[in-house]
Short mmCIF file of C-alpha atoms in Angstrom, two decimals:
data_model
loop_
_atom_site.label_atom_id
_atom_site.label_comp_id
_atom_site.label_asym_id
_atom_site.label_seq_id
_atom_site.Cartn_x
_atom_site.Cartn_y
_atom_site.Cartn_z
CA UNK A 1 -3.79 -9.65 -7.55
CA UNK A 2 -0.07 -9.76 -6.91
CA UNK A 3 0.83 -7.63 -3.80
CA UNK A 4 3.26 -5.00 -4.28
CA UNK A 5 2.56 -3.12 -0.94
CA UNK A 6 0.31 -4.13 2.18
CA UNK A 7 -0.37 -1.51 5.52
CA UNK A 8 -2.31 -2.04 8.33
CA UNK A 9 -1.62 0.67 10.36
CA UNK A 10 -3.51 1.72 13.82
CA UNK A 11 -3.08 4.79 15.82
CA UNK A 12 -3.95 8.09 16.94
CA UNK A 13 -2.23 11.44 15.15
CA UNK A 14 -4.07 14.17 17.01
CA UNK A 15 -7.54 14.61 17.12
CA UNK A 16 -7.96 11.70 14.15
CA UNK A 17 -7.76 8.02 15.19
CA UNK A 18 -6.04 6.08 12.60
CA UNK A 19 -7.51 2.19 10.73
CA UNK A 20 -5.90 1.73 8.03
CA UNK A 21 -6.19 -1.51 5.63
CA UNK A 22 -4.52 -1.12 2.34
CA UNK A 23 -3.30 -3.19 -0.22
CA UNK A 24 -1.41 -1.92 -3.69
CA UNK A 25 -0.46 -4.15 -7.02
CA UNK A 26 2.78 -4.67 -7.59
CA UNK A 27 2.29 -1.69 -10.70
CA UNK A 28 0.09 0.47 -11.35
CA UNK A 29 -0.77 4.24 -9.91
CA UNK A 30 -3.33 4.18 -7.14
CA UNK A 31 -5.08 7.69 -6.72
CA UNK A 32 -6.09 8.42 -2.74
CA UNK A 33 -8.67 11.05 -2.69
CA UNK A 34 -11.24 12.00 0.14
CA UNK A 35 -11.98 14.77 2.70
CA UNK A 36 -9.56 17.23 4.05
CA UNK A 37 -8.53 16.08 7.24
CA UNK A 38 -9.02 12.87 6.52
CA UNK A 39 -5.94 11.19 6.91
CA UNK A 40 -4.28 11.19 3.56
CA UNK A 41 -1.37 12.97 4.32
CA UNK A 42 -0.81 10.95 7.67
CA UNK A 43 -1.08 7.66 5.54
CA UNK A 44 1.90 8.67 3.42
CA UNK A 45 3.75 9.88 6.32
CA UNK A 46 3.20 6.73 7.82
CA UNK A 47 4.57 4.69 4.64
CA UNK A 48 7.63 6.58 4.41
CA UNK A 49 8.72 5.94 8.18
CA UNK A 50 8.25 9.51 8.84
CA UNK A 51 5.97 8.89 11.99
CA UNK A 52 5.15 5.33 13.65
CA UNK A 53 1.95 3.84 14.06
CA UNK A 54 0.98 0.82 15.17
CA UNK A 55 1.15 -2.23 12.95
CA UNK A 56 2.62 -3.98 10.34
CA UNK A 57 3.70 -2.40 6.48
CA UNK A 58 5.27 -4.53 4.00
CA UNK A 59 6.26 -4.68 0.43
CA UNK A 60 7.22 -7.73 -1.72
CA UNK A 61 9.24 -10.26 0.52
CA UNK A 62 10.35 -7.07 3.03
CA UNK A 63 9.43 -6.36 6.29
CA UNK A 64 9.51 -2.17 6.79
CA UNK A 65 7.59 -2.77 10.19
CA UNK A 66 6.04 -4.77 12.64
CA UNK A 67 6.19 -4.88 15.99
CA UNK A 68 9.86 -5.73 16.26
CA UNK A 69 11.13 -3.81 13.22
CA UNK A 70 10.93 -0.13 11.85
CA UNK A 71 13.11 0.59 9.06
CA UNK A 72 13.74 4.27 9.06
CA UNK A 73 13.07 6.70 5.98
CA UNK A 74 16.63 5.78 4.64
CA UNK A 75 16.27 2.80 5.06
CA UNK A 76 13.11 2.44 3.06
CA UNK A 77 13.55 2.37 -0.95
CA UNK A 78 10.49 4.77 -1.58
CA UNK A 79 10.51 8.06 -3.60
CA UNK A 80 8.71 11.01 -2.09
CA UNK A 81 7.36 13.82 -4.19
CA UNK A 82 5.41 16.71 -1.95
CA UNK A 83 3.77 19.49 -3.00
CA UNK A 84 7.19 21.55 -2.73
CA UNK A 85 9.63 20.28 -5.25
CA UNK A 86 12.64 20.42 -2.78
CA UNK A 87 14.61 20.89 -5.81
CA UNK A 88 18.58 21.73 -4.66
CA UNK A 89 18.64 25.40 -6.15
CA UNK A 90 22.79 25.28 -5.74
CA UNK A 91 22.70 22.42 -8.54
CA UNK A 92 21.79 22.38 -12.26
CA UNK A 93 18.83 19.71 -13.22
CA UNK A 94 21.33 17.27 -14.27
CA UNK A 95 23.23 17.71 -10.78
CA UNK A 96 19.38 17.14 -8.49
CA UNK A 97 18.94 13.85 -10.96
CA UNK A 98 22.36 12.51 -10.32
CA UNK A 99 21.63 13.76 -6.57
CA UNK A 100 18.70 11.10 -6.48
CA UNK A 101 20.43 8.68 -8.31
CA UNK A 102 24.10 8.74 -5.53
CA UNK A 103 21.04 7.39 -3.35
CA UNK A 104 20.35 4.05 -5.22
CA UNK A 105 21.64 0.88 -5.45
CA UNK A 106 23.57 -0.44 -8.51
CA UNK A 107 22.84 -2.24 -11.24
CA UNK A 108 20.16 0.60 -12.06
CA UNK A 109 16.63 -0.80 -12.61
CA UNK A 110 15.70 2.58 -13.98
CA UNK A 111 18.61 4.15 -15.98
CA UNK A 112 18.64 8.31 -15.85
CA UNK A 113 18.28 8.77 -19.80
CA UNK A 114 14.48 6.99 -19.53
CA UNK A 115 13.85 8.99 -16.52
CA UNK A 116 14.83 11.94 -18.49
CA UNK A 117 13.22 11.11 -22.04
CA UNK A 118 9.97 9.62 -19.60
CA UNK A 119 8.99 13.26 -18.00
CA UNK A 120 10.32 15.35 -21.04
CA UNK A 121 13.14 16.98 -19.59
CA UNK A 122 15.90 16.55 -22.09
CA UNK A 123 15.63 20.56 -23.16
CA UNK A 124 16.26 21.07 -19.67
CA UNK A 125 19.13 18.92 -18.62
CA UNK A 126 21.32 21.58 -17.75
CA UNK A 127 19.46 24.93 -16.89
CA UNK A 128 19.76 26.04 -13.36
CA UNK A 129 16.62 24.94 -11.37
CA UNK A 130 15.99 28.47 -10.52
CA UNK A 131 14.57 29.00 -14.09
CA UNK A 132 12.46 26.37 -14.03
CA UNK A 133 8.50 26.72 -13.96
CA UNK A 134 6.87 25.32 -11.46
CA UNK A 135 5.27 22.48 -13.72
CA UNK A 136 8.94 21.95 -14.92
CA UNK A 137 10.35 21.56 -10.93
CA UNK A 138 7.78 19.01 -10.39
CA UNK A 139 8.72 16.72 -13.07
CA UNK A 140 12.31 17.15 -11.59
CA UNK A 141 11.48 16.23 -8.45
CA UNK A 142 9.16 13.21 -9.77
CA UNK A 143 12.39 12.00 -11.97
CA UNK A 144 14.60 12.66 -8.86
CA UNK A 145 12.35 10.23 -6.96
CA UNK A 146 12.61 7.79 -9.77
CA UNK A 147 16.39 7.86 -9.66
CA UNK A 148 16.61 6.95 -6.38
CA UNK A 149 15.15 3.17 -7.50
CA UNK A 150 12.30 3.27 -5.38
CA UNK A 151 10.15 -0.06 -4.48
CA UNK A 152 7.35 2.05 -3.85
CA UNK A 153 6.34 5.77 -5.02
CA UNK A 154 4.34 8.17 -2.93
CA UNK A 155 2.81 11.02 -4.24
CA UNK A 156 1.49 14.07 -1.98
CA UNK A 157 -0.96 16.32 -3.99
CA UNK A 158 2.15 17.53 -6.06
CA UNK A 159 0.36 19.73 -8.55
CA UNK A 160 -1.94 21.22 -5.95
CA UNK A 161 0.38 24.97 -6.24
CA UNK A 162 0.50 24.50 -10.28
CA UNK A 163 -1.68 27.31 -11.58
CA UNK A 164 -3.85 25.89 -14.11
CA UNK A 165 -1.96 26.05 -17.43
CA UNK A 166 1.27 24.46 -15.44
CA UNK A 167 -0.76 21.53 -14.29
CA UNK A 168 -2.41 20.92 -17.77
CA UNK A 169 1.30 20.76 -18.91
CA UNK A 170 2.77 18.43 -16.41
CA UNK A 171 -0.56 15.95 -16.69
CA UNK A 172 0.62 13.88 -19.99
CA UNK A 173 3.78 13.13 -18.42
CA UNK A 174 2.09 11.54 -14.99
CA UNK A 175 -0.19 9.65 -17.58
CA UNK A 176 2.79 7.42 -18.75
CA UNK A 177 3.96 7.22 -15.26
CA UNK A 178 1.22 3.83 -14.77
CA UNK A 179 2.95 2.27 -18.48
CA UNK A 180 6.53 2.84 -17.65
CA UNK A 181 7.00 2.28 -14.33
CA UNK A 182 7.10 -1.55 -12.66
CA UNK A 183 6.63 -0.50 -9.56
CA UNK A 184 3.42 0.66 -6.67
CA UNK A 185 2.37 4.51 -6.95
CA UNK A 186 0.36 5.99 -4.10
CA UNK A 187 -0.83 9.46 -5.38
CA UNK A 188 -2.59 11.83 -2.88
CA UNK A 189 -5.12 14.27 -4.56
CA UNK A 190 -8.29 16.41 -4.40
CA UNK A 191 -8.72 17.34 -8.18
CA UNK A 192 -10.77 15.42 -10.26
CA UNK A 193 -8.52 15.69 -13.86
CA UNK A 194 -5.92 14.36 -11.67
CA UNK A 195 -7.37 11.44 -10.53
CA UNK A 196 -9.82 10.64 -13.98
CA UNK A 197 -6.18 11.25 -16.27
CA UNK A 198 -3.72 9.40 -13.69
CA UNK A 199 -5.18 6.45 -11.80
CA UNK A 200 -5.64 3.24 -12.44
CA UNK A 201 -7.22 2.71 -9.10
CA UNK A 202 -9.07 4.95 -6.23
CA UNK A 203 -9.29 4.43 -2.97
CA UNK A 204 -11.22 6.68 -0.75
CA UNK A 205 -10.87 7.81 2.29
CA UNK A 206 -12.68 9.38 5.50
CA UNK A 207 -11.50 9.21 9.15
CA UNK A 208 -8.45 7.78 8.97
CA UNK A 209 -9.87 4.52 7.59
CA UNK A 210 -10.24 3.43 3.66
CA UNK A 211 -13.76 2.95 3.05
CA UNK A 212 -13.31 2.02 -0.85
CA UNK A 213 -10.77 0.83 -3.21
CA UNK A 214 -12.19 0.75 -6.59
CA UNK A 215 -10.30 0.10 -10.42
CA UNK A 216 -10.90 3.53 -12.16
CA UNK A 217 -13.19 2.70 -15.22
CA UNK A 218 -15.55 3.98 -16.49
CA UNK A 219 -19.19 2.93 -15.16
CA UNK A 220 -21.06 3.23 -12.11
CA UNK A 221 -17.77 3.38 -9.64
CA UNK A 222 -16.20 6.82 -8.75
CA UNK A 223 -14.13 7.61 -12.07
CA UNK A 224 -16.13 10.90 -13.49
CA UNK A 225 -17.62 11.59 -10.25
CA UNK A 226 -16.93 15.49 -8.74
CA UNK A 227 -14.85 15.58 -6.08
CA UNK A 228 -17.93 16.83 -3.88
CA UNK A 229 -19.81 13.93 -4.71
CA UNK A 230 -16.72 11.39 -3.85
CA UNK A 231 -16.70 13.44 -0.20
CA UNK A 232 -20.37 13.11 -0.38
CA UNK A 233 -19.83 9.18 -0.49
CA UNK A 234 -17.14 8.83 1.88
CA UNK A 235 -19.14 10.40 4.64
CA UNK A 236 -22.26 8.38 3.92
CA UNK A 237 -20.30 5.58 4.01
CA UNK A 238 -19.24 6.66 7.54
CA UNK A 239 -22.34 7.40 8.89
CA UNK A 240 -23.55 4.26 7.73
CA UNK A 241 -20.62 2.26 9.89
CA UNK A 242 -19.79 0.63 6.49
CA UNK A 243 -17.09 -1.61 6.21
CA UNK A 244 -13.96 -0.68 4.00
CA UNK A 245 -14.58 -2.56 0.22
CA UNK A 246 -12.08 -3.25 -1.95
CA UNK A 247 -13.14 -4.52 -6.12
CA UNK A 248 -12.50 -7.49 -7.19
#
């Protein structure tokens, strides 16, 4: 498996104490699902140079940390898209793409028209994002992120405050995301359409540690198992002092 991303990450955030091993492709969408409280949202955090933990985090040939380097956030080529779509509500959608795209490097790897044609946003080019939906301000923000040329794209439960018919809207466009885009995604969620329509890998995980890594066929693994019974798992796992697995 080429290595897009690799994080081993120690530390204490609180009450939860932090052992993280993870390695991504260099493409593909890898869903991270588990427990509340489990250390999902700390993981990404920790990615993004938002908070330090011990260890090392790199991607490709680059070196984001170790113990003499940590590249801040801006310093990082990673797209973030959170639950909120941070969308600026003083600019049009046009203005918020060519907001993320100021941010990236030139030549463009990823030009704004397939960004725009990618999460169906052409009707919407220039309506104020004030009249958007809420499905329609997450695909924004998601083609924001993209703009920015990002070597690696995390994901934090960003349909979680869809109501239902929004998030069956916005779901065909994050199912091209894994066929157009050359790059690592790291997509945080609880719901199981998300993770059975989006992934192309699972990783689970349960007191700040990954305890499985799994591709996301269909078969004995975790793809078309409830969300209860992937908890369910993780904690046995736990209890059991298991090892974190990873498929071949």
């Amino acid at each position: 498996m080429t290595q897009g991303l690799t994080a081993h990450l120690t530390g204490q955030v609180g009450t939860l104490s932090l052992d993280i091993d993870l390695s991504l492709p260099a493409t593909g969408v890898t869903m991270l699902t588990g427990p509340s409280g489990s250390g999902k949202s700390t993981l990404v955090r920790a990615l993004a140079g938002l908070i330090r933990l011990k260890g090392d985090v790199r991607i490709g040939g680059e070196t984001w940390q170790d113990t003499d380097i940590f590249l801040p956030p801006h310093r990082r080529a990673i797209g973030l898209v959170f639950q909120d779509a941070g969308l600026l509500s003083h600019l049009s959608v046009r203005g918020n793409l060519e907001f993320g795209r100021r941010r990236a490097p030139q030549p463009y790897a990823i030009q704004l028209d397939d960004v725009v044609d990618l999460m169906g946003l052409s009707g919407l080019i220039d309506r104020s994002t004030v009249r958007l939906s809420g499905g329609e301000r997450q695909r924004v923000a998601i083609a924001r992120a993209l703009l920015t040329q990002p070597r690696l794209l995390l994901m934090d439960e960003p349909l979680s405050s869809l109501d239902p018919e929004s998030k069956a809207a916005i779901l065909p466009y994050l199912q091209s995301l894994h066929q157009a885009l050359d790059l690592p995604v790291l997509y945080v969620a609880h719901a199981r359409d998300e993770i059975a329509a989006i992934g192309d890998r699972i990783a689970v995980m349960a007191a700040g540690r990954i305890l499985s890594l799994e591709d996301a066929r269909p078969g004995p693994g975790l793809e078309g198992r409830t969300q209860g019974e992937i908890n369910a798992l993780a904690r046995a796992a736990l209890d059991a002092g298991l090892s974190p697995r990873v498929s071949d």
